[in-house]
Coordinates of C-alpha atoms and ligand atoms in Angstrom, one line a residue:
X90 CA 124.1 -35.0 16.1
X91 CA 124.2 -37.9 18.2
X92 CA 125.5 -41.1 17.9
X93 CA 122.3 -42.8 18.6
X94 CA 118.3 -42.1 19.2
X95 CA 115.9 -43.5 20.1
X96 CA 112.5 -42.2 19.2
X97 CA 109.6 -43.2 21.5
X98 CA 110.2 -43.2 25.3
X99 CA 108.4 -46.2 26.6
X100 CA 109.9 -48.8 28.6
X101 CA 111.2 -50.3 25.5
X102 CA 112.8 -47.1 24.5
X103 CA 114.3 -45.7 27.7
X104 CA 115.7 -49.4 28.3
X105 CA 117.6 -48.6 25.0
X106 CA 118.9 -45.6 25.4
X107 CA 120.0 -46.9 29.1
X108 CA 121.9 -49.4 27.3
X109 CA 123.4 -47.8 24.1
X110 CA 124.5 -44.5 26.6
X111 CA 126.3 -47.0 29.4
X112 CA 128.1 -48.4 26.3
X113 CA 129.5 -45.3 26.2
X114 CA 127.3 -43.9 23.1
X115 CA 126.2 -40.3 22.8
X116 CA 121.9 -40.7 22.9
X117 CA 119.1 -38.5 22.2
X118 CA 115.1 -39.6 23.0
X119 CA 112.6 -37.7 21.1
X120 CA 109.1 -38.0 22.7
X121 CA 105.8 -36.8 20.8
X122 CA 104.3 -36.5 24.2
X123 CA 105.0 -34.1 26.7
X124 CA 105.8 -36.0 29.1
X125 CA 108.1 -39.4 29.3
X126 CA 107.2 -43.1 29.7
X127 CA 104.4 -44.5 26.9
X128 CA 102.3 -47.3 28.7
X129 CA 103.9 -47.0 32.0
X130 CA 102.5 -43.2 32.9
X131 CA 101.0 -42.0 35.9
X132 CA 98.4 -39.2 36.2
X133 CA 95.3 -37.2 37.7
X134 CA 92.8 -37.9 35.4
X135 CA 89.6 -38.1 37.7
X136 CA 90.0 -36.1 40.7
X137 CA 93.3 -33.9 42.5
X138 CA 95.6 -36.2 44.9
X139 CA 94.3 -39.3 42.8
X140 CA 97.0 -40.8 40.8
X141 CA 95.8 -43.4 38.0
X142 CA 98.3 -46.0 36.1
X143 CA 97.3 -44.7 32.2
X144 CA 98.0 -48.2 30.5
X145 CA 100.4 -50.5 33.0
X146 CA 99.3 -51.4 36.0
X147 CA 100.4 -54.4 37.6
X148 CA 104.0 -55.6 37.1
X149 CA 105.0 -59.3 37.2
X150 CA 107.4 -58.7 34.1
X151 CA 109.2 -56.3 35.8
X152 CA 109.9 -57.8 38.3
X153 CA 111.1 -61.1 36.3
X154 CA 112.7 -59.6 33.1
X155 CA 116.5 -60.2 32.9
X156 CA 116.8 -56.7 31.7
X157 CA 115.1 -55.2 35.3
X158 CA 116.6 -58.1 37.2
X159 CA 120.1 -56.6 35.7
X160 CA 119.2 -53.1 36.4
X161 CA 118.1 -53.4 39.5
X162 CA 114.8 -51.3 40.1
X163 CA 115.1 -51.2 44.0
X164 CA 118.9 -49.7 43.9
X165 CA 116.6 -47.1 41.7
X166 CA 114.5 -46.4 44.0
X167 CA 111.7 -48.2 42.6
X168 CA 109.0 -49.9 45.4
X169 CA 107.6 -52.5 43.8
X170 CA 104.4 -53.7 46.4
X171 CA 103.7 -57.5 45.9
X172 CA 99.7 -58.3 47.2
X173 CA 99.0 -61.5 48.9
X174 CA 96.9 -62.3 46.0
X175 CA 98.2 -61.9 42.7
X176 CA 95.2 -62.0 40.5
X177 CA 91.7 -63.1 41.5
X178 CA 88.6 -63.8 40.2
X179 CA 85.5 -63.9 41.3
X180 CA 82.2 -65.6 40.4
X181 CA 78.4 -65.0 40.9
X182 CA 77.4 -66.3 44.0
X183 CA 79.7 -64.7 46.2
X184 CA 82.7 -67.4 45.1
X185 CA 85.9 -66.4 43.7
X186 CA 89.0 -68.3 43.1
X187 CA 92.1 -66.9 44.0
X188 CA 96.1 -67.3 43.0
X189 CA 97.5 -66.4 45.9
X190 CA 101.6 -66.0 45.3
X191 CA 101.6 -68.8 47.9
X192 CA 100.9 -71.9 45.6
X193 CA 100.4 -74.3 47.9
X194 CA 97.7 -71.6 49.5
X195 CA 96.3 -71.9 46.1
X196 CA 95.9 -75.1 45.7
X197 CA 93.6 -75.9 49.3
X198 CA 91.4 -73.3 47.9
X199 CA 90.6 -75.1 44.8
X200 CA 89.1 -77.7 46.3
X201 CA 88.8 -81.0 44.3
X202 CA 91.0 -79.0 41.4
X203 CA 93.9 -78.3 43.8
X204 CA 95.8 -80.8 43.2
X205 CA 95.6 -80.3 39.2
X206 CA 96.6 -76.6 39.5
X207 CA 99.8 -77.6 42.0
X208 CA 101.0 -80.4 38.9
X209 CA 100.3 -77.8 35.9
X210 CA 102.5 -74.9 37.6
X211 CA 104.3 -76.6 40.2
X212 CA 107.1 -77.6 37.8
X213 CA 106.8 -73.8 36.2
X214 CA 107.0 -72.4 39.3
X215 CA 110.3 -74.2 40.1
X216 CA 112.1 -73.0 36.8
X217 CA 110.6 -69.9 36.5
X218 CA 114.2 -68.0 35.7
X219 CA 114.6 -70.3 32.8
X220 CA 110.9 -70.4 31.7
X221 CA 111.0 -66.3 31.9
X222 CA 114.5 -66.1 30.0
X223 CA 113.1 -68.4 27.3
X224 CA 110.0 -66.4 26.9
X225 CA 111.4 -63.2 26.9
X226 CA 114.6 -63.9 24.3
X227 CA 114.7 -62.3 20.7
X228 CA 112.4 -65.7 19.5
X229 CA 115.6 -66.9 17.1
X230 CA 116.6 -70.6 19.1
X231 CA 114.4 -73.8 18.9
X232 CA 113.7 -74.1 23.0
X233 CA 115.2 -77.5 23.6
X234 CA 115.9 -76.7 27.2
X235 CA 113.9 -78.8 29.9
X236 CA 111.4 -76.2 30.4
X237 CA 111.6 -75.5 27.1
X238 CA 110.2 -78.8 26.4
X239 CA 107.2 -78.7 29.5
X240 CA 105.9 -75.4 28.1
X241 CA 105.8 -77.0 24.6
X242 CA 103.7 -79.8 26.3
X243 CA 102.0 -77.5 28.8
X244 CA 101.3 -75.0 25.6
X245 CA 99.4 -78.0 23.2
X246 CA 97.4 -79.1 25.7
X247 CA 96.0 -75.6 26.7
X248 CA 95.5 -74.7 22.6
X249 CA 93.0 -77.7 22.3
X250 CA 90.1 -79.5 23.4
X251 CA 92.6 -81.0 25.9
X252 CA 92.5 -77.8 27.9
X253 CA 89.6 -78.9 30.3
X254 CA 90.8 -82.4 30.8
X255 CA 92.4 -81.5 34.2
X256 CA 89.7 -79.8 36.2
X257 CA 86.3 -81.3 37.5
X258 CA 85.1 -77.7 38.9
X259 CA 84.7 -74.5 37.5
X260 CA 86.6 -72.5 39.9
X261 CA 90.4 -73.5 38.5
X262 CA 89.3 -73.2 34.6
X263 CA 87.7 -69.6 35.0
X264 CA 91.3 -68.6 37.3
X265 CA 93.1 -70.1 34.3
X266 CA 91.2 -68.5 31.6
X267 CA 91.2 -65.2 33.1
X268 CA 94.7 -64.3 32.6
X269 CA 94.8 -66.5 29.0
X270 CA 92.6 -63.5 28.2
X271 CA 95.7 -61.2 28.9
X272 CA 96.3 -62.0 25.2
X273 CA 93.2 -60.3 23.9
X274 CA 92.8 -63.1 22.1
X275 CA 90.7 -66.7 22.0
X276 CA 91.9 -68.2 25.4
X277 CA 91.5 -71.3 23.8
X278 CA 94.7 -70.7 21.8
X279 CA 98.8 -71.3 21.6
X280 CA 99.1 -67.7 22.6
X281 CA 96.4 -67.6 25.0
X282 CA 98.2 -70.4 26.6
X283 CA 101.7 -69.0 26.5
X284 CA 100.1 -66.0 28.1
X285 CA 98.6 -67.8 31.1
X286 CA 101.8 -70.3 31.3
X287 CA 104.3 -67.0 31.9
X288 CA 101.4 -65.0 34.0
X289 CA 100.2 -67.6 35.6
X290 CA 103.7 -68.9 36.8
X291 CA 105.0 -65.2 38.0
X292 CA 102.0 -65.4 40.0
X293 CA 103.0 -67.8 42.1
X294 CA 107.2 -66.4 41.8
X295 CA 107.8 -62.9 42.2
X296 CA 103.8 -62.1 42.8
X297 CA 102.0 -59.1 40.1
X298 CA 103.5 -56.3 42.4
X299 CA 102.5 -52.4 42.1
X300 CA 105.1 -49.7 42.1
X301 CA 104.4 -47.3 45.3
X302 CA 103.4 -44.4 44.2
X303 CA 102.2 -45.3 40.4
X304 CA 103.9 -47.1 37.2
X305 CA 105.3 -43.7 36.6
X306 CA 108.4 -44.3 38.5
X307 CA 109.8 -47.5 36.4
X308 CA 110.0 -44.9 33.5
X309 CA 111.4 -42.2 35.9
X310 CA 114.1 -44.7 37.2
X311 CA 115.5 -45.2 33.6
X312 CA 115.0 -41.4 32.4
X313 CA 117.3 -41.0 35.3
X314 CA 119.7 -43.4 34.8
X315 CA 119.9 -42.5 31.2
X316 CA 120.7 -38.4 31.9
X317 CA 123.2 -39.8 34.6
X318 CA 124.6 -41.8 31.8
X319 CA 125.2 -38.1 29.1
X320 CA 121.8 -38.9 27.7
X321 CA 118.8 -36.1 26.7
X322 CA 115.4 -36.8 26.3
X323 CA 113.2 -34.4 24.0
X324 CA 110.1 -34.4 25.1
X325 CA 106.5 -32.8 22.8
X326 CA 108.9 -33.8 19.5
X327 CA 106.6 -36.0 17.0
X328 CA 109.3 -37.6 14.4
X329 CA 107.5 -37.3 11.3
X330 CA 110.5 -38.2 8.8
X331 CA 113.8 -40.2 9.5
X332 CA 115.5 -38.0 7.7
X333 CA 116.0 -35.5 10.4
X334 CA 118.9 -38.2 11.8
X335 CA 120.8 -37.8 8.6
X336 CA 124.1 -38.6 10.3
X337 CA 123.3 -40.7 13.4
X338 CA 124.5 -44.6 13.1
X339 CA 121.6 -45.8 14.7
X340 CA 118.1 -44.8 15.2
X341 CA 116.3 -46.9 17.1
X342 CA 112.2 -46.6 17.3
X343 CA 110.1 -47.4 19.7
X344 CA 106.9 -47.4 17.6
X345 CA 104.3 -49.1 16.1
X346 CA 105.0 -50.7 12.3
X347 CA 102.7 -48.7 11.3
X348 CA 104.3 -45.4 12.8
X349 CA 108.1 -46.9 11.2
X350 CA 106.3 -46.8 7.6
X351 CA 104.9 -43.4 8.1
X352 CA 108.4 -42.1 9.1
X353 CA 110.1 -43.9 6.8
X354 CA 108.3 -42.8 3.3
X355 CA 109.5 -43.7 0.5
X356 CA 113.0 -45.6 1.3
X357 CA 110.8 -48.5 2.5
X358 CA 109.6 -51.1 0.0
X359 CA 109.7 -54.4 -1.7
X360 CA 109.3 -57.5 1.2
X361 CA 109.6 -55.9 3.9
X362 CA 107.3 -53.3 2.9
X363 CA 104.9 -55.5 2.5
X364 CA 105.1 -57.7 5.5
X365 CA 104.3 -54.5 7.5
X366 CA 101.3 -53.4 5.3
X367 CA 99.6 -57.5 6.5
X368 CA 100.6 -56.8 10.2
X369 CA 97.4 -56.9 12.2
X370 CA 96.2 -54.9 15.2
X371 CA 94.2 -56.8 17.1
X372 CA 91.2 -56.7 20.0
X373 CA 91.3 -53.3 21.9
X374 CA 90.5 -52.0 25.4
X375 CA 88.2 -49.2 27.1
X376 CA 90.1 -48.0 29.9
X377 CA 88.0 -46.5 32.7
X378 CA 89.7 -45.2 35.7
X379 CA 87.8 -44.4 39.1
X380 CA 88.0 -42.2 42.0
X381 CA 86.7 -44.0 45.2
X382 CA 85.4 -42.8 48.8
X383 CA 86.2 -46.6 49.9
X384 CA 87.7 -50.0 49.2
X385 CA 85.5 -51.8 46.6
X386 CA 83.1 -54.2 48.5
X387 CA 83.9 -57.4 47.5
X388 CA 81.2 -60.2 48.1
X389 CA 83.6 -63.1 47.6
X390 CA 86.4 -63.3 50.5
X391 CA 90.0 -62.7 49.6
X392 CA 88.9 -60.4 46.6
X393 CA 90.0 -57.5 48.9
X394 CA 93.6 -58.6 49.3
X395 CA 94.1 -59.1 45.6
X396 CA 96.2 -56.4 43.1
X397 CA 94.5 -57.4 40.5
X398 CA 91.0 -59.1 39.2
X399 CA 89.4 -60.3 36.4
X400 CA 85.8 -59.6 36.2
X401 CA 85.0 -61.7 33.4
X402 CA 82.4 -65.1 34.9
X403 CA 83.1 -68.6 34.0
X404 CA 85.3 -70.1 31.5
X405 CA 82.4 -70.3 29.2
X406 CA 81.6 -66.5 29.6
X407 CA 84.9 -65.7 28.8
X408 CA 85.3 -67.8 25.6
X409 CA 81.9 -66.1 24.1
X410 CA 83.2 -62.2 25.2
X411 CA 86.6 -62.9 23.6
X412 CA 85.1 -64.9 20.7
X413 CA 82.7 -61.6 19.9
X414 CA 85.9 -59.2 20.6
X415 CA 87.3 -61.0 17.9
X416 CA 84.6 -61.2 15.2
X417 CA 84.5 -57.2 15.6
X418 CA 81.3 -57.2 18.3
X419 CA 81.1 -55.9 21.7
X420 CA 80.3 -58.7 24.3
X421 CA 77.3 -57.9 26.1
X422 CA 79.1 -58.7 29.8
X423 CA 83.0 -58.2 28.4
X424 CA 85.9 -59.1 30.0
X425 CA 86.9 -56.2 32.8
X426 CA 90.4 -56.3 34.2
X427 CA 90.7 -54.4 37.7
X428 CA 93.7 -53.7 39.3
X429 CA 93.2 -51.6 43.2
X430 CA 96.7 -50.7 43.9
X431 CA 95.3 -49.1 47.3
X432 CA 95.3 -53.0 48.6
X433 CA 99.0 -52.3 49.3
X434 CA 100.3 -48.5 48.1
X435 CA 98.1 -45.8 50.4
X436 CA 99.8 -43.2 48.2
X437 CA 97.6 -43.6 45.4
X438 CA 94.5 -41.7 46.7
X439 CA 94.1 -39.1 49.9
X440 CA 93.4 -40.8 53.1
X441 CA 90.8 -42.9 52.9
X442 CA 90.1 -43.1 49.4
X443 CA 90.8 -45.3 46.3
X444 CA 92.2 -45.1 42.7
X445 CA 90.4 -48.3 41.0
X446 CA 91.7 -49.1 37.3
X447 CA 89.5 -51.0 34.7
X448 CA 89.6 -51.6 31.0
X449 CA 87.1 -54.3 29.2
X450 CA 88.3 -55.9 25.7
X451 CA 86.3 -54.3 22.9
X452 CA 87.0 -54.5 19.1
X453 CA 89.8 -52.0 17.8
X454 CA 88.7 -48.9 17.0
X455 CA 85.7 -48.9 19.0
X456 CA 84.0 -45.4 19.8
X457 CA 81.7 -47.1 22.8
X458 CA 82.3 -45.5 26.5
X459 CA 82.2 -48.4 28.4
X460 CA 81.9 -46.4 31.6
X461 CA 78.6 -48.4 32.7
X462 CA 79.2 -51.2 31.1
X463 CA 82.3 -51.7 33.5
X464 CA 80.1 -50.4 36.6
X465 CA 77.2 -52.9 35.8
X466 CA 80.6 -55.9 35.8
X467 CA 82.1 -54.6 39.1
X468 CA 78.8 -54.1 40.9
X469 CA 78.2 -57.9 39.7
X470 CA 80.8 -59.0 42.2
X471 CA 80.8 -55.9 44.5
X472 CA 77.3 -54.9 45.4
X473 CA 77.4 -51.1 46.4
X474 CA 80.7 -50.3 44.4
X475 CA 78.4 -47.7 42.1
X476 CA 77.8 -45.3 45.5
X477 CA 81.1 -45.2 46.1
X478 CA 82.3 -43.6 42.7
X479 CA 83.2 -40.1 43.2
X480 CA 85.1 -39.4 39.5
X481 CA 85.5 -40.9 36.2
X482 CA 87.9 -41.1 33.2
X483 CA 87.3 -43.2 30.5
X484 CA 89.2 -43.3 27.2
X485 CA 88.0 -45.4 24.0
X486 CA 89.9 -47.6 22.3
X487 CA 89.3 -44.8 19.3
X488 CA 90.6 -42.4 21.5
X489 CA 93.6 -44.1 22.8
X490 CA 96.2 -43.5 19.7
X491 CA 96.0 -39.6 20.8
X492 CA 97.4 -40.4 23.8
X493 CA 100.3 -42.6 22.0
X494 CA 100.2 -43.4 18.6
X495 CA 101.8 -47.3 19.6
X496 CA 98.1 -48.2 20.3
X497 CA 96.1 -48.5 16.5
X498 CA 92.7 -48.7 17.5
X499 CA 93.2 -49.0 20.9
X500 CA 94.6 -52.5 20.3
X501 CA 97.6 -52.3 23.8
X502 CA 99.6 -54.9 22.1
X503 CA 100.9 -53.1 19.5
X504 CA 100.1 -56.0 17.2
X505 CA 97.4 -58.5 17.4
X506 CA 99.1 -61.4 19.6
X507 CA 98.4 -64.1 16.7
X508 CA 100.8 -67.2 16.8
X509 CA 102.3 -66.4 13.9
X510 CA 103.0 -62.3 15.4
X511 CA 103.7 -63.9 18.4
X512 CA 106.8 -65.7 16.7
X513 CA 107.5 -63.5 14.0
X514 CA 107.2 -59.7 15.2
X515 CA 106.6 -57.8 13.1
X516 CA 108.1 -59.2 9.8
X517 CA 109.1 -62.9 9.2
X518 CA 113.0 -62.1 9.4
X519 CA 116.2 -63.5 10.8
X520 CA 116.7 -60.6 13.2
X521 CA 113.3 -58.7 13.7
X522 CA 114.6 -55.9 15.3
X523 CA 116.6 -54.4 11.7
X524 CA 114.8 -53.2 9.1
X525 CA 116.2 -53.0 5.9
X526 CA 117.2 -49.3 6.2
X527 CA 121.2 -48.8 7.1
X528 CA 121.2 -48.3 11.0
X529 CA 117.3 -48.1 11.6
X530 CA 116.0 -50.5 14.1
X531 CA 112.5 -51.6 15.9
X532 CA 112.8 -51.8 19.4
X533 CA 108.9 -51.4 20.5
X534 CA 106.5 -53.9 22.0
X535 CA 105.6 -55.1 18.0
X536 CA 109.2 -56.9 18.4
X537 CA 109.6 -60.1 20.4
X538 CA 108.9 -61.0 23.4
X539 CA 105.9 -58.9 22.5
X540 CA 103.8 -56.4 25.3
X541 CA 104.4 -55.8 28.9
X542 CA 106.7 -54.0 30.7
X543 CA 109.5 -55.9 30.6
X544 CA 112.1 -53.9 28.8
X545 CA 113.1 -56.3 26.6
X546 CA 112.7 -55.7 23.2
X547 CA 114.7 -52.9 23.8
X548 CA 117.4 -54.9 24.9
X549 CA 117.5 -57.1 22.0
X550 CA 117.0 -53.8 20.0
X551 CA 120.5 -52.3 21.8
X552 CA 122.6 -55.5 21.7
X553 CA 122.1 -55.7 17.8
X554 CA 122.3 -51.9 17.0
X555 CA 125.5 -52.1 19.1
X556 CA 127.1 -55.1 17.9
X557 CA 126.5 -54.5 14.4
X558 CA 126.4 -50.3 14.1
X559 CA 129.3 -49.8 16.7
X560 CA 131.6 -53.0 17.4
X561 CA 130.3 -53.0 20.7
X562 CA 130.5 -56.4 21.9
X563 CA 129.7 -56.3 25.3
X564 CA 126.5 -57.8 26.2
X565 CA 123.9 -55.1 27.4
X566 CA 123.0 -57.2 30.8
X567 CA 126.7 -56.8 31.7
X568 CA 126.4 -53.0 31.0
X569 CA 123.6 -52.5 33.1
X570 CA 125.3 -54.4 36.3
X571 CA 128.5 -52.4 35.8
Ligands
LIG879 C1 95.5 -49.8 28.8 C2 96.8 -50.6 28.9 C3 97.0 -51.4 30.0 C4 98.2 -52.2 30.1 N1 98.5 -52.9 31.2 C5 99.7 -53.5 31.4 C6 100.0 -54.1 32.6 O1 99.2 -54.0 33.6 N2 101.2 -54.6 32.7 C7 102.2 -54.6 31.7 O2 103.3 -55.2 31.9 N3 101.9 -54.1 30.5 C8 100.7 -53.5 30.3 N4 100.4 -52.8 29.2 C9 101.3 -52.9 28.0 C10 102.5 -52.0 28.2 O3 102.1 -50.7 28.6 C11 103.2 -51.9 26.9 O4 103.5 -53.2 26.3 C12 104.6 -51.2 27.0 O5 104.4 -49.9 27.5 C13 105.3 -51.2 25.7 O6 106.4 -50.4 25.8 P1 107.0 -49.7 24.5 O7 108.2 -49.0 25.0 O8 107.2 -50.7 23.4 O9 105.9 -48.7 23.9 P2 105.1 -47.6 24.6 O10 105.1 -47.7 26.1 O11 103.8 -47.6 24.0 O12 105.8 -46.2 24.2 C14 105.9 -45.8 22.9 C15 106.3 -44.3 23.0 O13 106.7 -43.9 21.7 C16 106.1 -42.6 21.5 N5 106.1 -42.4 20.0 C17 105.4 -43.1 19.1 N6 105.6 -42.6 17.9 C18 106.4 -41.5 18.0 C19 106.9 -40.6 17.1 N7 106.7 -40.6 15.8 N8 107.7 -39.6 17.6 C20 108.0 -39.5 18.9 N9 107.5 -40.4 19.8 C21 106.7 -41.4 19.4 C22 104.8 -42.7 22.1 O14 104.3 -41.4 22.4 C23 105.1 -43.4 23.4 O15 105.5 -42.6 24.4 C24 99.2 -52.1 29.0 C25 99.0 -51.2 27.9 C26 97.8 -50.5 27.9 C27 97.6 -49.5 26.8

C-alpha cells in the first residue's frame, strides 16, 4: 500500500499528490470517473472536433495562485490565452461595459464612473500578489497586512447600502455586480464582495486567460508531473469505505463533506460529525454548452473580444435573479455566464466554427433544462445567435452529481459560499483541512480558499498531511520549484 492517496483527482487533488510524491512519498489517486481532472475536464459533448470546458472555463486563479505560479504551467506545456477583455457585460440597448485587462482602457470607457472604478481597483491592482496570497491562504491569520486592511475597507462598503455610493451610471455597478455574482450568492454581500474584489482585480493583472486547447490540459500537466514523480492514478475506482487504506499514513480526499461522511461510516461522530451534517450546499447552475457555425453576434462593441460575459442586465436585474436563486425559485431572465474561448484558441472548434459555454444560476437540485432559457438571454444581447446553433448539451443542476459527486445539487462550489463557510470550510476548526480520523484529511474545494481552480486547498491539504503524518518540513512551494 502506499504511503499516501489521495482520492478524487481534481485540481485540488492532483495538486496533492504532486506535492506529497515530490516530497519523496509513495502516492496512489483513485478516481470514480473514468477519466482524470473533476471540474477542469475537456470533452465532445455536442458535435465531433468540438471540444467543451465541462465545469472550468476561464482561469484567472491559475494563473495567480502561488501553487501554479510555483509550478509553473508554461514549463508544462500549458498555453494559457489571455483576451483583451477579461469579462464583459453587456446591456439592452446595444451598450456593454467592458473590463478590459488594461485598467486605464477601462476606466475611459466608463464614462463619468471611470474615475471611481480606477480608485476602487487601482490600489488592488498594484498589490495584487499580496491581495491573491492573502485570499488564497488556509484562512488561520487575522489579515493585518496593508492590503489586508484595504480589502477589509473595500469588502464593508460593498456588503452594505454603501455599495452604490461610488457610481452615478449604471454601466460600472452592473460590470461590478456581474462577477459578485461568481459567488452564487446575494451580490450585495461580504462574500459577494470578496468575490468581485479578487476577480475583479485579476482582471485587470494576469487577465481571465483560456488554456489552448481546453481546461483539460491544467489537469493533464499535473497527472504528468505526478507519474514523472512514482505516482499512479486509478482511474473508474468509486472509494466507498476508508477502510480499504488500512495501512496508508495519510489519505487525503478531494470530496465533498458530504462524500467524507459517506466514506467514513461509522468512525465519524460527536462535533465534528455534526458540523458536517449543518454544511450547506448552496445556489446551482444549468450548464449548456453550444456548437456554433460562427462567432456570436454581439450588438454592443467589444463584446467580441471578451473570454468571458455575463448576461445578466442591470445591477437591479441581478439582485432580483440572485435573490430568487436563493429563496429556492428560478428567475424568470437568470444570470448566464458565457465564456467563447474561440476569441483567442481556434483549436476549440473546426475551422470556422465555435464552442460557446453557458450555465445560468438556478436553485440546487433543480430538474429544469435551461437550454432556451439561456438562448432567449444570449439572443437578448446577440440578435441572430439562435441560427447559428448547430448542437446542444445541457446538464441540470440534478444531473450534475453523476458526472462528479463534489457538486450536491448542482451547487459548483462545493459548499454554499456563506460568510461563515467562506471563513470556516467546512467545520469551525483550528486546521480545516484534518478531520478527526488519524491521518484522514480534506483537501477539496469545501476547504479554504474555497472554489476555483487554483490548486490551493490542496496545498494547504499536503503541507499539513506532511508535516504532521511524515516530518516533512519542507514547504510544498519549495517542492514544486525544485
Ligand atoms: C459548471 C462549473 C463551472 C465552473 N467554472 C469555473 C471557472 O470558470 N473557473 C474556475 O476557476 N473554477 C470554475 N469552477 C469551479 C472549479 O471547477 C472547482 O472549484 C474545482 O474543480 C474544484 O477542484 P477540486 O479538486 O476541489 O474538486 P473537483 O474538481 O470537483 O474534483 C473532485 C474529484 O473527486 C472525484 N471523487 C469524488 N468522490 C469520489 C470518491 N468517493 N471516489 C473517487 N473519486 C471521487 C470526482 O469524481 C472528481 O473527479 C466551475 C465548476 C463548475 C461545476
Amino acid at each position: 500500500m502506499a504511503d499516501a492517496v489521495v482520492v478524487g483527482s481534481g485540481p485540488n487533488g492532483l495538486a496533492a499528490a504532486v506535492i506529497l510524491a515530490r516530497a519523496g512519498l509513495e502516492v496512489e489517486v483513485y478516481e470514480a470517473a473514468d477519466r482524470i481532472g473533476g471540474g477542469c475536464r475537456t470533452g465532445e459533448v455536442t458535435l465531433p472536433g468540438f471540444k467543451h470546458d465541462l465545469c472550468a472555463g476561464a482561469h484567472p486563479m491559475a494563473v495567480a495562485s502561488p501553487f501554479f505560479r510555483a509550478f509553473d504551467l508554461a514549463a508544462h506545456g500549458v498555453e494559457l490565452l489571455t483576451p483583451q477583455v477579461s469579462y464583459a457585460h453587456p446591456l439592452d440597448g446595444g451598450r456593454a461595459a467592458l473590463a478590459w485587462r488594461d485598467l486605464e482602457h477601462t476606466v475611459d470607457g466608463l464614462g463619468r464612473d471611470g474615475r471611481a472604478w480606477q480608485r476602487l481597483f487601482g490600489p488592488l491592482v498594484r498589490r495584487w500578489e499580496d491581495l491573491v496570497d492573502l485570499i488564497m491562504s488556509d484562512m488561520r491569520h487575522p489579515p493585518v497586512e496593508p492590503v489586508g486592511v484595504l480589502l477589509g475597507a473595500r469588502m464593508a462598503e460593498l456588503s452594505t447600502p454603501l455599495w452604490n455610493a461610488r457610481f452615478r451610471e449604471d454601466l460600472a455597478p452592473a460590470l461590478l455586480t456581474g462577477v459578485a455574482a461568481h459567488a452564487i450568492r446575494p451580490p450585495r454581500s461580504a462574500p459577494g464582495a470578496g468575490v468581485s474584489l479578487l476577480l475583479g482585480t485579476l482582471a485587470h493583472a494576469g487577465g481571465w486567460p483560456v488554456p489552448r486547447g481546453g481546461s483539460q490540459v491544467i489537469v493533464d500537466a499535473l497527472a504528468e508531473d505526478l507519474t514523472r514523480h512514482g505516482g499512479r492514478i486509478i482511474t473508474g475506482h468509486r472509494v466507498d469505505d476508508l477502510g480499504e487504506f488500512g495501512s496508508a499514513a495519510a489519505v487525503l480526499l478531494d470530496t465533498a463533506p458530504a462524500e467524507l461522511q459517506r466514506v467514513a461510516g461509522e468512525r465519524l461522530s460527536g462535533g465534528y460529525a455534526y458540523a458536517l451534517d449543518k454544511f450547506r450546499y448552496g445556489g446551482a447552475a444549468c450548464k449548456v454548452d453550444f456548437a456554433l457555425s460562427g462567432p456570436v453576434p454581439w450588438q454592443a462593441r467589444g463584446c467580441e473580444r471578451a473570454g468571458t460575459l455575463h448576461l445578466a442586465g442591470s445591477r437591479a436585474e441581478i439582485v432580483a435573479a440572485e435573490k430568487a436563486v436563493a429563496a429556492g425559485r428560478h428567475a424568470e431572465r437568470p444570470y448566464v455566464l458565457a465564456i467563447q474561448p474561440g476569441v483567442v484558441d481556434s483549436t476549440r472548434a473546426p475551422a470556422g466554427k465555435h464552442t460557446f459555454y453557458t450555465y445560468a444560476h438556478v436553485p440546487n437540485g433543480s430538474t429544469d433544462d435551461l437550454t432556451e432559457t439561456i438562448t432567449a438571454q444570449v439572443e437578448r444581447f446577440a440578435p441572430g445567435f439562435r441560427d447559428l446553433v448547430l448542437a446542444t448539451n445541457v446538464r441540470t443542476a440534478a444531473t450534475m452529481p453523476a458526472h462528479n459527486a463534489n457538486y450536491i445539487g448542482g451547487d459548483i462550489s462545493a459548499g454554499a459560499m456563506t460568510l461563515r463557510q467562506t471563513l470556516f470550510r467546512p467545520a469551525p476548526r483550528w486546521n480545516p483541512y484534518r478531520t478527526p480520523l488519524p491521518g484522514v484529511y480534506l483537501c477539496s474545494a469545501a476547504t479554504p480558499p474555497g472554489p476555483g481552480v487554483h490548486a490551493m486547498n490542496g496545498l494547504h491539504a499536503a503541507h499539513h498531511a506532511l508535516r504532521r503524518e511524515f516530518g516533512i518540513r519542507t514547504h510544498p512551494l519549495d517542492l514544486l520549484r525544485a
